[in-house]
Every structure is written in C-alpha cells, then in structure tokens.
Coordinates of C-alpha atoms and ligand atoms in Angstrom, one line a residue:
M1241 CA 91.3 103.0 90.5
T1242 CA 89.2 104.8 92.9
T1243 CA 88.8 106.0 95.5
A1244 CA 87.2 108.9 97.3
T1245 CA 88.7 108.7 100.9
L1246 CA 88.2 111.1 103.2
F1247 CA 91.3 112.7 104.4
N1248 CA 90.7 116.0 104.6
L1249 CA 93.4 117.7 102.1
T1250 CA 91.6 120.7 101.1
Y1251 CA 92.6 122.5 97.8
G1252 CA 95.0 125.3 98.8
P1253 CA 95.8 128.1 97.6
T1254 CA 98.1 128.2 94.4
T1255 CA 101.4 130.3 95.7
G1256 CA 103.6 129.2 98.5
R1257 CA 102.7 130.0 102.5
D1258 CA 102.8 133.2 104.4
S1259 CA 106.7 134.0 103.9
H1260 CA 107.3 135.9 107.0
A1261 CA 106.5 133.3 109.3
G1262 CA 109.1 131.9 111.7
Q1263 CA 112.5 130.2 111.1
L1264 CA 111.9 126.6 110.3
P1265 CA 113.2 123.9 112.1
V1266 CA 114.9 122.2 109.2
R1267 CA 117.5 124.0 106.5
R1268 CA 118.3 121.5 104.6
I1269 CA 116.1 118.8 103.1
V1270 CA 117.4 116.0 100.9
I1271 CA 115.4 113.3 99.0
V1272 CA 116.7 110.0 98.1
G1273 CA 114.4 108.7 94.9
G1274 CA 113.2 110.3 91.8
G1275 CA 109.9 108.1 91.3
T1276 CA 106.3 110.1 91.7
A1277 CA 106.7 109.7 95.1
G1278 CA 110.0 111.6 95.2
W1279 CA 108.6 114.1 92.5
M1280 CA 105.2 115.1 94.4
T1281 CA 107.0 115.1 97.6
A1282 CA 109.8 117.8 96.5
L1283 CA 106.8 119.7 94.7
I1284 CA 104.4 119.5 98.3
L1285 CA 107.8 120.3 100.3
A1286 CA 108.9 123.1 97.7
R1287 CA 105.6 124.8 97.7
S1288 CA 106.2 125.8 101.2
L1289 CA 109.7 125.8 102.4
I1290 CA 111.6 126.9 99.2
E1291 CA 110.7 130.7 99.4
R1292 CA 111.4 130.6 103.4
G1293 CA 115.1 129.4 102.3
V1294 CA 114.9 125.6 102.7
E1295 CA 117.3 123.8 100.5
I1296 CA 115.6 120.8 99.0
T1297 CA 117.5 118.6 96.9
L1298 CA 116.5 115.0 95.1
L1299 CA 119.4 112.4 94.8
E1300 CA 118.3 109.7 92.2
S1301 CA 120.1 106.5 91.1
P1302 CA 121.6 106.3 87.6
A1303 CA 121.4 102.7 88.1
V1304 CA 117.9 102.0 89.8
P1305 CA 115.0 102.3 87.5
T1306 CA 111.5 103.6 88.7
I1307 CA 109.1 101.3 89.4
G1308 CA 106.9 102.5 86.0
V1309 CA 103.1 101.6 86.9
G1310 CA 100.9 103.3 89.0
E1311 CA 98.6 104.7 86.5
G1312 CA 95.4 105.6 88.0
S1313 CA 94.5 108.3 90.9
T1314 CA 91.8 109.2 93.3
P1315 CA 90.1 112.5 93.2
W1316 CA 93.2 114.4 95.8
L1317 CA 95.0 114.3 92.9
R1318 CA 93.3 117.1 91.4
G1319 CA 93.8 118.7 94.8
F1320 CA 97.8 118.4 94.5
F1321 CA 97.4 119.6 90.8
D1322 CA 95.2 122.6 92.0
S1323 CA 97.5 123.5 95.0
L1324 CA 100.3 123.8 92.8
G1325 CA 98.5 126.1 90.4
I1326 CA 99.3 123.3 87.6
E1327 CA 96.3 123.2 84.8
E1328 CA 95.1 120.3 83.7
A1329 CA 95.9 121.6 80.1
E1330 CA 99.3 121.6 81.1
W1331 CA 99.8 118.3 82.6
M1332 CA 97.5 116.0 81.0
P1333 CA 98.1 116.4 77.2
A1334 CA 102.3 115.8 78.6
C1335 CA 101.1 112.7 80.4
H1336 CA 98.7 111.1 78.3
A1337 CA 96.7 111.6 80.8
T1338 CA 92.3 111.0 81.0
Y1339 CA 89.6 111.4 83.7
K1340 CA 88.3 108.8 85.6
C1341 CA 84.7 108.6 87.0
G1342 CA 85.4 105.8 88.8
I1343 CA 85.8 101.9 88.5
T1344 CA 83.7 98.7 87.3
F1345 CA 84.4 95.9 89.3
D1346 CA 83.2 93.0 86.7
G1347 CA 83.3 89.5 87.7
W1348 CA 84.0 89.7 91.7
S1349 CA 80.3 88.1 92.7
T1350 CA 78.7 85.3 91.0
K1351 CA 75.0 86.7 92.5
P1352 CA 72.9 86.8 90.0
G1353 CA 72.3 91.1 89.0
F1354 CA 75.3 91.8 90.8
E1355 CA 78.4 90.4 88.8
R1356 CA 79.2 93.9 87.9
Y1357 CA 78.9 97.0 89.6
F1358 CA 80.6 100.9 89.8
H1359 CA 82.5 102.7 92.3
P1360 CA 81.7 105.8 91.5
F1361 CA 83.7 109.4 92.6
A1362 CA 80.7 111.2 94.2
S1363 CA 79.2 114.4 92.7
M1364 CA 77.3 117.3 94.0
L1365 CA 74.4 115.8 91.9
D1366 CA 74.7 112.4 93.9
N1367 CA 73.1 114.8 97.1
L1368 CA 70.2 114.6 95.2
T1369 CA 70.1 110.4 94.7
M1370 CA 72.2 109.2 97.4
K1371 CA 69.7 109.3 100.2
Q1372 CA 67.3 107.1 97.7
F1373 CA 70.2 104.8 97.3
V1374 CA 70.9 104.3 101.3
H1375 CA 67.6 104.1 101.7
N1376 CA 66.5 101.3 99.3
A1377 CA 69.6 99.3 100.3
D1378 CA 69.0 99.3 103.7
A1379 CA 65.7 98.1 103.3
R1380 CA 66.9 95.4 101.2
V1381 CA 69.1 94.3 103.7
N1382 CA 65.7 94.0 105.9
G1383 CA 64.1 91.8 103.3
A1384 CA 62.3 94.1 101.1
R1385 CA 62.7 93.8 97.2
L1386 CA 63.8 97.0 95.9
H1387 CA 66.1 98.0 93.5
A1388 CA 69.6 98.6 95.2
H1389 CA 72.5 98.4 93.1
P1390 CA 74.4 101.1 93.0
D1391 CA 74.7 101.9 89.1
R1392 CA 71.2 103.1 89.0
F1393 CA 71.7 106.0 91.7
F1394 CA 75.0 107.8 90.5
I1395 CA 75.9 110.2 87.7
A1396 CA 79.1 109.3 87.5
A1397 CA 78.2 105.4 86.6
R1398 CA 76.0 107.2 83.7
L1399 CA 79.2 109.0 82.5
A1400 CA 81.5 106.2 82.3
A1401 CA 78.9 103.8 80.6
G1402 CA 78.8 106.8 78.0
H1403 CA 82.4 107.3 77.9
R1404 CA 81.7 111.2 78.9
A1405 CA 83.8 113.3 80.4
P1406 CA 83.2 114.2 83.9
K1407 CA 83.3 118.1 83.0
A1408 CA 79.9 119.8 82.7
A1409 CA 78.9 122.4 80.1
E1410 CA 79.8 125.9 81.3
N1411 CA 75.8 126.2 82.3
F1412 CA 75.7 123.4 84.3
P1413 CA 77.6 124.0 87.5
F1414 CA 77.8 120.9 89.1
D1415 CA 81.1 119.9 89.7
I1416 CA 82.1 116.3 89.8
W1417 CA 84.9 114.7 92.1
H1418 CA 86.5 112.9 89.4
G1419 CA 90.4 111.4 89.1
Y1420 CA 92.7 110.8 86.3
H1421 CA 94.6 107.6 84.4
F1422 CA 98.0 109.1 83.2
D1423 CA 101.3 107.5 82.1
A1424 CA 103.3 106.6 85.5
V1425 CA 106.6 108.0 83.4
L1426 CA 105.8 110.9 81.7
L1427 CA 104.0 111.9 85.1
G1428 CA 107.6 111.5 86.7
Q1429 CA 109.5 113.5 84.2
F1430 CA 106.4 116.4 84.2
L1431 CA 106.8 116.7 87.8
H1432 CA 110.8 116.5 87.7
R1433 CA 110.7 119.0 85.3
K1434 CA 108.5 121.4 87.0
A1435 CA 110.1 120.6 90.8
L1436 CA 113.3 122.2 88.7
E1437 CA 111.4 125.2 87.4
R1438 CA 110.4 125.7 91.5
G1439 CA 113.9 125.9 92.7
V1440 CA 114.1 122.0 93.9
R1441 CA 118.1 120.9 93.0
Y1442 CA 118.5 117.6 90.9
H1443 CA 121.7 115.4 91.8
S1444 CA 121.9 111.8 89.7
C1445 CA 123.8 109.5 92.0
H1446 CA 123.6 106.2 93.5
V1447 CA 123.3 106.3 97.6
T1448 CA 125.3 103.3 98.9
H1449 CA 124.8 104.0 102.8
A1450 CA 123.9 106.5 105.2
T1451 CA 126.3 107.4 108.5
L1452 CA 124.2 107.8 112.1
A1453 CA 125.0 110.8 114.5
A1454 CA 125.6 110.5 118.1
D1455 CA 121.7 110.4 118.8
G1456 CA 120.9 107.6 116.3
S1457 CA 119.7 110.5 113.2
I1458 CA 121.1 110.6 109.9
A1459 CA 124.1 112.5 109.8
A1460 CA 124.7 111.9 105.8
V1461 CA 124.3 109.9 102.8
S1462 CA 127.2 108.5 100.9
T1463 CA 127.2 108.0 97.1
R1464 CA 129.0 105.4 95.2
E1465 CA 130.4 108.5 93.1
G1466 CA 132.2 109.2 96.5
E1467 CA 130.2 112.3 97.9
T1468 CA 128.9 112.3 101.2
I1469 CA 125.5 114.6 101.6
A1470 CA 124.3 115.8 104.9
A1471 CA 121.1 117.5 105.5
D1472 CA 118.7 118.1 108.6
L1473 CA 115.6 116.1 107.3
F1474 CA 116.2 113.0 104.8
V1475 CA 113.1 111.6 102.8
D1476 CA 113.2 108.1 102.0
C1477 CA 111.7 108.0 98.3
S1478 CA 113.8 104.9 97.4
G1479 CA 110.8 102.4 96.8
F1480 CA 110.6 99.1 98.0
G1481 CA 114.2 99.1 98.7
A1482 CA 113.6 101.6 101.8
L1483 CA 117.1 102.4 102.3
L1484 CA 116.6 105.0 104.9
I1485 CA 113.6 103.9 106.8
E1486 CA 114.4 100.3 107.0
K1487 CA 118.1 99.5 105.9
T1488 CA 119.4 102.5 108.0
L1489 CA 116.9 103.0 110.9
H1490 CA 115.6 99.6 111.3
T1491 CA 111.9 100.6 111.4
P1492 CA 109.9 97.8 112.3
Y1493 CA 107.5 96.6 109.5
V1494 CA 103.6 95.2 109.4
G1495 CA 103.0 93.1 106.7
F1496 CA 98.8 92.6 105.3
S1497 CA 99.6 89.4 103.9
S1498 CA 97.3 87.5 106.6
N1499 CA 94.2 89.5 105.0
L1500 CA 95.7 91.0 101.1
F1501 CA 97.2 87.9 99.6
N1502 CA 98.4 89.6 96.0
D1503 CA 102.0 90.1 95.9
A1504 CA 103.0 90.3 92.4
A1505 CA 101.8 91.8 89.2
V1506 CA 102.4 91.6 85.3
A1507 CA 101.3 94.4 83.2
L1508 CA 100.9 94.4 79.2
P1509 CA 100.0 97.7 77.2
T1510 CA 97.3 97.4 74.2
A1511 CA 96.1 99.5 71.8
I1512 CA 93.5 102.3 72.2
G1513 CA 90.3 102.6 70.0
E1514 CA 88.9 105.8 68.9
S1515 CA 86.4 106.2 71.7
I1516 CA 88.2 106.6 75.1
P1517 CA 86.2 104.8 78.4
S1518 CA 86.5 107.4 81.6
E1519 CA 86.6 104.5 84.2
T1520 CA 89.0 101.9 85.3
V1521 CA 87.8 98.4 84.5
S1522 CA 88.8 95.8 87.5
T1523 CA 88.5 92.1 86.4
A1524 CA 88.5 89.3 88.4
L1525 CA 90.6 86.8 87.1
R1526 CA 91.4 83.2 88.5
H1527 CA 94.2 84.3 91.3
G1528 CA 93.3 88.2 91.4
W1529 CA 92.3 90.6 89.0
A1530 CA 93.1 92.6 86.3
W1531 CA 93.3 96.6 85.3
K1532 CA 92.2 98.1 82.1
I1533 CA 92.9 102.1 82.6
P1534 CA 92.6 103.5 79.2
L1535 CA 95.2 106.7 78.5
T1536 CA 95.2 108.9 75.4
S1537 CA 98.0 106.5 73.8
R1538 CA 97.1 103.0 75.1
F1539 CA 95.5 100.8 77.3
G1540 CA 97.5 99.9 80.2
N1541 CA 96.8 96.4 81.3
G1542 CA 98.3 94.7 84.4
Y1543 CA 97.3 91.3 86.6
V1544 CA 97.7 91.6 90.3
Y1545 CA 97.6 88.3 91.9
S1546 CA 99.2 85.8 94.5
S1547 CA 102.4 84.0 93.6
Q1548 CA 100.8 81.6 96.9
F1549 CA 97.9 80.6 94.1
C1550 CA 99.8 80.5 90.5
T1551 CA 103.2 80.9 89.4
A1552 CA 104.6 83.9 87.0
D1553 CA 104.0 81.9 83.6
E1554 CA 100.4 81.1 84.9
A1555 CA 99.5 84.8 85.4
E1556 CA 101.4 86.1 82.1
T1557 CA 99.3 83.3 80.0
E1558 CA 96.0 84.2 81.8
L1559 CA 96.3 87.9 81.4
R1560 CA 97.2 87.5 77.7
R1561 CA 94.2 85.1 77.5
H1562 CA 92.2 88.1 79.1
L1563 CA 93.4 90.3 76.5
G1564 CA 93.4 88.5 73.6
L1565 CA 97.2 88.3 73.0
L1566 CA 98.0 84.7 73.5
D1567 CA 99.7 84.5 70.2
A1568 CA 101.2 88.4 70.4
D1569 CA 105.0 89.0 71.0
V1570 CA 104.0 92.1 73.1
P1571 CA 106.8 92.0 76.1
A1572 CA 105.3 91.9 79.6
R1573 CA 106.8 93.6 82.6
H1574 CA 106.7 91.1 85.9
L1575 CA 106.8 92.7 89.3
K1576 CA 107.0 91.9 92.9
M1577 CA 104.9 93.8 95.6
R1578 CA 105.3 94.3 99.4
I1579 CA 102.0 94.7 100.9
G1580 CA 102.0 96.6 104.4
R1581 CA 103.6 99.6 105.7
V1582 CA 106.3 100.6 108.2
T1583 CA 105.0 101.6 112.0
R1584 CA 106.9 104.8 111.7
H1585 CA 106.6 106.7 108.6
W1586 CA 108.7 109.3 110.4
N1587 CA 111.1 108.6 112.7
R1588 CA 114.1 110.6 113.8
N1589 CA 115.1 112.7 111.0
C1590 CA 113.7 110.6 108.4
L1591 CA 110.2 111.0 106.6
A1592 CA 109.2 107.9 104.3
V1593 CA 107.1 108.7 101.5
G1594 CA 105.9 106.2 98.6
L1595 CA 106.5 102.5 98.5
S1596 CA 109.3 102.7 101.2
Q1597 CA 107.0 103.6 103.6
G1598 CA 104.3 100.9 102.6
F1599 CA 102.1 99.6 99.9
I1600 CA 98.7 98.6 99.7
E1601 CA 97.8 96.6 96.4
P1602 CA 96.3 98.9 93.9
L1603 CA 92.7 98.0 93.9
E1604 CA 91.8 101.3 94.5
A1605 CA 94.6 103.5 93.2
T1606 CA 95.2 105.0 96.6
A1607 CA 99.1 105.0 96.9
L1608 CA 99.3 108.4 95.2
L1609 CA 96.9 109.9 98.1
F1610 CA 99.2 108.3 100.5
I1611 CA 102.2 109.9 99.2
Q1612 CA 100.2 113.3 98.9
Q1613 CA 98.9 113.0 102.4
T1614 CA 102.1 112.1 104.0
A1615 CA 104.0 114.9 102.7
T1616 CA 101.2 117.4 103.1
T1617 CA 100.9 116.3 106.6
F1618 CA 104.5 116.4 107.6
V1619 CA 104.7 120.2 106.3
E1620 CA 102.0 121.4 108.3
F1621 CA 103.9 119.5 111.0
L1622 CA 107.1 121.5 110.5
E1623 CA 104.9 124.7 110.0
Q1624 CA 104.2 124.2 113.6
G1625 CA 107.6 124.0 114.2
D1626 CA 107.3 120.8 116.3
L1627 CA 109.5 118.1 115.8
S1628 CA 109.1 116.7 119.7
E1629 CA 108.9 112.5 120.0
Q1630 CA 105.0 113.7 121.1
A1631 CA 104.8 115.0 117.3
H1632 CA 106.4 112.4 116.0
K1633 CA 103.7 109.8 117.4
R1634 CA 100.7 111.8 116.0
F1635 CA 101.8 112.5 113.1
N1636 CA 102.3 108.2 112.6
E1637 CA 99.1 107.7 114.1
R1638 CA 97.8 109.5 111.4
V1639 CA 99.1 108.0 108.6
N1640 CA 99.2 104.4 110.1
A1641 CA 94.9 105.3 110.3
H1642 CA 94.9 106.1 106.7
F1643 CA 96.5 103.0 106.0
E1644 CA 94.6 100.9 108.2
G1645 CA 91.3 102.5 106.8
T1646 CA 92.3 102.1 103.1
R1647 CA 93.4 97.9 104.1
D1648 CA 89.9 97.5 105.6
Y1649 CA 88.1 98.6 102.6
I1650 CA 90.2 96.8 100.1
V1651 CA 89.8 93.4 102.2
T1652 CA 86.2 94.0 101.6
H1653 CA 86.7 93.5 98.1
Y1654 CA 88.0 90.1 99.0
K1655 CA 86.1 89.1 101.6
T1656 CA 82.6 89.8 100.1
N1657 CA 83.5 87.7 96.6
T1658 CA 81.1 85.1 96.3
R1659 CA 83.3 83.1 93.5
T1660 CA 84.2 79.2 94.2
D1661 CA 86.1 78.8 91.0
T1662 CA 89.9 78.7 92.5
E1663 CA 91.3 78.1 95.7
Y1664 CA 92.4 81.5 96.1
W1665 CA 88.6 83.2 95.8
R1666 CA 87.5 80.8 98.5
A1667 CA 90.5 81.2 100.8
N1668 CA 89.6 85.1 100.3
A1669 CA 85.9 84.4 101.3
D1670 CA 86.8 82.1 104.4
N1671 CA 89.6 84.5 105.5
M1672 CA 88.7 85.5 109.2
N1673 CA 91.8 87.8 109.9
L1674 CA 89.9 91.2 110.0
S1675 CA 90.2 94.1 111.9
D1676 CA 87.6 94.9 114.8
D1677 CA 86.1 97.6 113.1
L1678 CA 85.8 95.7 109.8
K1679 CA 83.8 93.0 111.8
K1680 CA 81.9 95.4 113.8
L1681 CA 80.8 97.1 110.1
Y1682 CA 79.9 93.9 108.5
A1683 CA 77.6 93.0 111.7
L1684 CA 75.8 96.5 111.5
W1685 CA 75.4 95.8 108.0
M1686 CA 73.7 92.6 108.1
S1687 CA 71.7 93.7 111.3
G1688 CA 69.9 96.0 109.1
K1689 CA 70.2 98.8 110.9
G1690 CA 72.0 100.4 108.3
I1691 CA 75.8 101.8 108.4
A1692 CA 75.1 105.5 107.6
A1693 CA 75.5 107.0 110.5
A1694 CA 78.5 104.9 111.7
V1695 CA 80.3 105.7 108.6
G1696 CA 79.1 109.2 108.2
Q1697 CA 80.7 109.7 111.7
Q1698 CA 83.6 107.7 111.3
A1699 CA 82.9 105.5 113.9
L1700 CA 83.6 102.8 111.4
G1701 CA 84.7 102.1 108.2
K1702 CA 87.3 105.0 108.2
G1703 CA 88.4 106.7 105.4
Y1704 CA 85.8 105.9 103.0
P1705 CA 82.4 107.7 102.7
I1706 CA 79.1 106.6 103.1
F1707 CA 78.6 106.3 99.3
S1708 CA 81.8 104.0 99.0
W1709 CA 80.8 101.9 101.9
Y1710 CA 76.8 101.4 100.4
S1711 CA 78.5 100.8 96.8
I1712 CA 80.5 98.0 97.9
M1713 CA 78.7 96.4 100.0
S1714 CA 75.3 96.6 97.8
G1715 CA 77.5 96.4 94.5
M1716 CA 78.4 92.9 96.2
G1717 CA 74.9 92.1 96.6
I1718 CA 75.3 91.5 100.6
F1719 CA 71.5 91.4 100.8
P1720 CA 69.4 88.4 101.6
D1721 CA 69.1 85.7 98.4
A1722 CA 66.2 86.8 96.1
E1723 CA 63.5 83.8 97.2
Q1724 CA 63.8 85.5 100.8
L1725 CA 62.6 88.7 99.7
R1726 CA 59.5 90.1 100.3
P1727 CA 57.1 92.5 98.9
P1728 CA 58.3 96.4 100.0
S1729 CA 56.1 98.5 102.3
A1730 CA 54.5 101.4 100.9
Q1731 CA 57.0 103.6 102.9
E1732 CA 60.2 101.5 101.7
A1733 CA 58.6 102.0 98.2
R1734 CA 58.7 105.7 98.2
F1735 CA 61.3 106.7 96.1
S1736 CA 60.4 106.5 92.6
L1737 CA 63.5 104.9 90.2
A1738 CA 61.9 106.0 87.1
E1739 CA 62.5 109.8 88.5
I1740 CA 66.3 108.8 89.2
D1741 CA 66.5 107.5 85.8
N1742 CA 65.1 110.9 84.4
L1743 CA 67.0 112.9 86.5
L1744 CA 70.6 111.3 85.8
E1745 CA 69.4 111.0 82.4
R1746 CA 68.8 114.8 81.6
S1747 CA 72.2 115.7 83.8
S1748 CA 74.5 113.4 82.2
A1749 CA 73.2 115.2 78.5
N1750 CA 75.3 117.8 80.3
Y1751 CA 78.7 116.1 80.2
P1752 CA 80.5 115.8 76.5
D1753 CA 82.4 112.9 75.0
H1754 CA 85.4 112.2 76.8
R1755 CA 87.6 112.1 74.1
A1756 CA 86.3 115.2 72.4
T1757 CA 87.3 116.9 76.1
L1758 CA 90.8 115.6 75.9
E1759 CA 91.2 117.4 73.0
H1760 CA 90.2 120.8 74.1
I1761 CA 90.7 120.3 77.9
P1762 CA 88.8 123.4 79.6
P1763 CA 90.4 125.7 81.9
R1764 CA 90.1 125.0 85.7
R1765 CA 87.2 125.9 87.4
T1766 CA 87.3 126.5 91.4
A1767 CA 86.4 123.7 93.0
P1768 CA 83.7 123.6 95.5
A1769 CA 84.3 122.5 99.1
L1770 CA 84.3 119.0 99.0
Q1771 CA 82.6 118.0 102.2
A1772 CA 79.6 119.2 100.5
Y1773 CA 79.5 115.5 98.7
F1774 CA 78.9 113.7 101.8
W1775 CA 76.1 114.9 103.0
Ligands
FAD1876 C1 101.3 96.8 90.5 C2 101.2 98.0 90.6 C3 100.3 99.2 90.5 C4 100.1 100.1 90.6 N1 99.3 101.1 90.6 C5 98.9 102.1 90.9 C6 98.1 102.9 90.9 O1 96.8 102.2 90.0 N2 97.8 104.1 91.4 C7 98.6 104.3 92.4 O2 98.3 105.7 93.2 N3 99.2 103.9 92.4 C8 99.9 102.7 91.9 N4 100.8 101.9 92.5 C9 101.9 102.6 93.3 C10 102.8 103.2 92.3 O3 103.7 103.0 91.1 C11 103.9 103.9 93.7 O4 103.4 104.6 94.7 C12 104.7 105.3 92.6 O5 105.0 104.8 91.5 C13 105.6 105.9 93.6 O6 106.3 104.6 93.6 P1 108.1 105.4 94.7 O7 108.8 106.8 94.3 O8 107.7 105.0 96.1 O9 109.2 104.1 93.9 P2 109.7 104.3 92.5 O10 109.1 104.5 91.7 O11 110.2 102.6 92.9 O12 110.8 104.9 92.8 C14 112.5 104.7 93.3 C15 113.4 106.2 93.5 O13 114.4 105.5 94.3 C16 115.2 105.6 93.3 N5 116.6 105.1 94.6 C17 116.3 103.3 94.8 N6 117.4 103.2 95.5 C18 118.7 104.3 95.3 C19 119.8 104.6 95.7 N7 120.5 103.8 96.4 N8 120.2 105.8 95.4 C20 119.8 106.7 94.9 N9 118.4 106.6 94.3 C21 117.7 105.5 94.7 C22 115.1 104.8 91.8 O14 116.2 105.6 91.2 C23 114.0 106.1 92.1 O15 114.1 106.6 91.7 C24 101.0 100.3 91.8 C25 102.0 99.8 92.0 C26 102.3 98.4 91.5 C27 103.4 97.7 91.5

C-alpha cells in the first residue's frame, strides 16, 4: 500500500561509511528477532558498523514464526536496497516482487464521481501537472464547477490503469517514484542470506528473559537453550511480543484505538492472471477494507477489520464473498494487530524496531518505512557518538512525530468516508478523536484558502507531501455538493484538461508493460534527488 512520506532518507552510497572514523560507543549488538524488522535492521547496522569492528548477532526463536504478512511498500524501500547496493534484478525475482505505482481506494466514498480514486507515488513529470491539480481543487472548494479528481492529473494513475511498469524507456529520462509488492516470507529469507554474507552472525535460540544491570539497562538475555548472551546494545525486533522494550523495560505504550478502530485481519491468496497490475487496490468492505496485492506468483488478499464490529468468522465470510471464494477450500490466516506505539523507541540500551515499537494499520503500507527510518536514524546518532539522555529524547521525538503524522493521514481515510451502510463506517465518520493538527488542516481546507503552503512547509499534515493531502481530500470528494457549484471564472478555468490528458497520454506511452518488465528487470539508474518531486 502507498505512500509518499517526507522523511529524509536520502539514497546513500552503496558501501559502508568512513572506516577511519573514531571509536564507536558500542562494540557488541544483539538483535532479538528474525522477521523483516530484524533483518532490515541487521543490514542497515552492518553497512555502517561491521567494518568498524562492531559485532552484530541476530537471535531468532525456532518456536515463534514471523508474522508472514506485509507485502506492500512505500518508495523508500528503493532507497533501502540502493543504499545496500542490491539490484532490483537480484532481489525482485527472489521475492516474487512487482512494481507499485500507488494505491486505488475503492468504495470509501459514496459521493457521485468520487467512489474511487488513486493515491499516486509522485514523479518528476507530476511537476508539470500538480500546480493545475492544486489550483482546480482549491477553486472547487470555493464552489467552482471544475474537474478536481486526482486520477486525471498524475502519470502514476495512468500507468496503474494500463498495467504498466514505472520504468521509463531509456530515451525518456523521467524517474517515477515507485514502491514494490513482494512475498513477505521470501523477502525475510532474502534479507537473511544477504545479512549473513555481510558479516551478521545468526543464532537460532529462544530468548526466555533478560537480566538488568544495576543502572537498569539490559545486561544480557538468557535462552531456553541455556545460554546467557551479553551485549552493549540490544535491538528488540521480537514483533508484537515486544520482549525487551515492553516486557523487560516496561516502556509505556500509547494505543491509537480511539481513532483507528481496526485490530484484526484475515488473509487469503488467489491466483494471478496473465496481466499483472502495478498497484495495490484497497476496497472498503462492511467493517474495514480489503487489500489486493499483485505478486508474480499470486495475489495476496486480506481484510483488515475491527473486532468491535464483526467476528473473525463474519470477516472471513465477507472476504471470501468479495473474492468469489465462498465455496473454495483455500485456508485463511487470521491475525490480531495492536495499533499504537511505545513512548520511547530507544530506551536505555535497547532500540525497538518493527512491530515491537508499534504499528499503524497497513492501509498505507508504512511499516517497513518505520523500520528503515528508525534503524537509519539510530545509526546517525550512533555515529555522532552521543548516547546521552538528550540524544535519546531527540531520537524518540523524531520517531514519535513520524508515527503521529502517519496516524493522522490514515485517520483521514476513515474520517472523510461517507458510507452509511454499517455502524463501523458511521462511527468512523462521527469520530471526533482527532489531533489538533488534523483539526487545523481540515479547517484550512474547508476555509478554501488552500492547504498547499501549510503542508509544503510541514506546519500541518506532517510527514506527507502536498500531492498526498490533495489526493486524499479531493479523491474523497471533500468539496461542496454538486448543486452548490457555480460556473468557474476565466481565471479559475485557466488550465486545459485536454492539454493535461494529452501530456500524460503521450508520456505514459514511454512506460512498458508491467509483466514484460518483470521478466527483464532493467539495471538501476541513479535516482535523482527525491525532493525535486515536491515542488
Ligand atoms: C495484516 C497485516 C498487514 C501488513 N501489511 C503491511 C504492508 O503492506 N506493508 C508493510 O510495510 N507492513 C505491513 N505490515 C507490517 C509488517 O508485516 C511488519 O512490520 C514486518 O513484517 C516486520 O515484522 P517484525 O519483524 O517486527 O515482526 P515478526 O515478523 O513478528 O518477527 C518477530 C521475530 O521475533 C522472533 N522472536 C519472537 N519472540 C522471540 C523470542 N522469545 N526469542 C527469540 N526470538 C523471538 C520471531 O521468531 C520472529 O523471527 C502488516 C502487518 C499486518 C499485521
């Protein structure tokens, strides 16, 4: 699932950092957990630390499986692989991966003309059409009868509609900021192999408990196999169990259930056809939403719902009906989700990464970005050699701000819905548990003064760029009703939709068929600076 968040994870060099830099304050790191969080963190740490003599060991329980879901990414995952020097041609086939141009949201609004919209990943080409989109949307909020549905303005929407890949022909040098879909289990296995190649040590053992030093930090973990393993730094990647950050250090947890109701999911695979879509589809169902994620080998499907409003059996039946699988004996997987975050992701000598640090439901597929951002930011702090309380505070504020900003964007999907078919959707629309920032952003939108400046400066709508906020508000049809609209003035109607259509139509012809591209994945091109995409 999407999306473009603004966190500054620039594409880095493909090898480790300056190996002559000074002594690091940490010599031995133990990571507990071998899910995607454990292995991504291991690789991010290894890239900077192993050649400087730091020993990194990952412990994984043979008895606790990984969560085994999480199949969509934001575009930042491209930065993760690029920074490690791992080519798409290597990792994508190994993980049955496909390209992702964005997400279609289907059935979230009942407003005529807005029943469906696409949240795009932006591209350089969108610099040519975004101004027009923002202009039309602002004019429409002010009552002008102008076209302001996002799908008409973004190249990514065209590519997704045509099952095209976001990889331009050689002679068309416009980079598209794309994400990926992948098999979560295969991705874990791939990262595991890569981490071992890069010097991370692996130990299969079940951690039973941790012992604390006199100052309250973690001294060592003990295993069911009878070992005691000491380290300077412990990374908790133990999943929802949060073995170290919560069970050992008792770090307080902030739940988000007052504004994000979903707490469960059920997943089912289906067959993929000849043509492979290059988007995630998120369809609103009675008590939540269903994802449809294309891989080269299958579709991953799932229903994320609220157990306050429906039972697991009801959810499974509704998903099966949605997929046309009522009579099929394909087994379903049921999962529980805990939505919220710890207050301190870095607490004493423990860093929590992945589900152990918190989780916002997967509507925008942001969890891997949290992993990447938390681990990358931690390396920056470590390299500065500052492990003081002040450093902890700055780090935690940064990660918490990322969580809060993402939560607000996800909440907007629910708050702006106009469905009235179930209590679930009515309760979401009526929910007034909104952050102050979100209330201000909605008020600014409704005032007709435009939110581009506030979002562009990140005074409001933190973490998401202008095109994301305009896509969600316009895509959900947060405009005056059709009968209240008036003819636009000449100034309001100054942009020609025909010209935009023509530009996007001609441009999209330079992007090839998705399946064909996956069969011959092109070599990496140097990605231009991402900030250029945000005008
Ligand atoms: C329904 C659903 C859909 C999702 N969709 C997306 C998505 O589209 N995009 C996205 O980015 N994210 C998504 N996520 C989130 C994503 O799945 C996770 O963020 C990601 O897989 C990382 O999980 P993890 O490694 O933190 O935890 P896990 O995969 O649960 O791994 C935990 C690890 O800890 C180990 N462990 C546990 N206890 C012990 C112990 N006592 N001793 C030793 N080892 C132990 C386990 O063996 C395992 O290796 C989704 C999550 C859910 C629930």
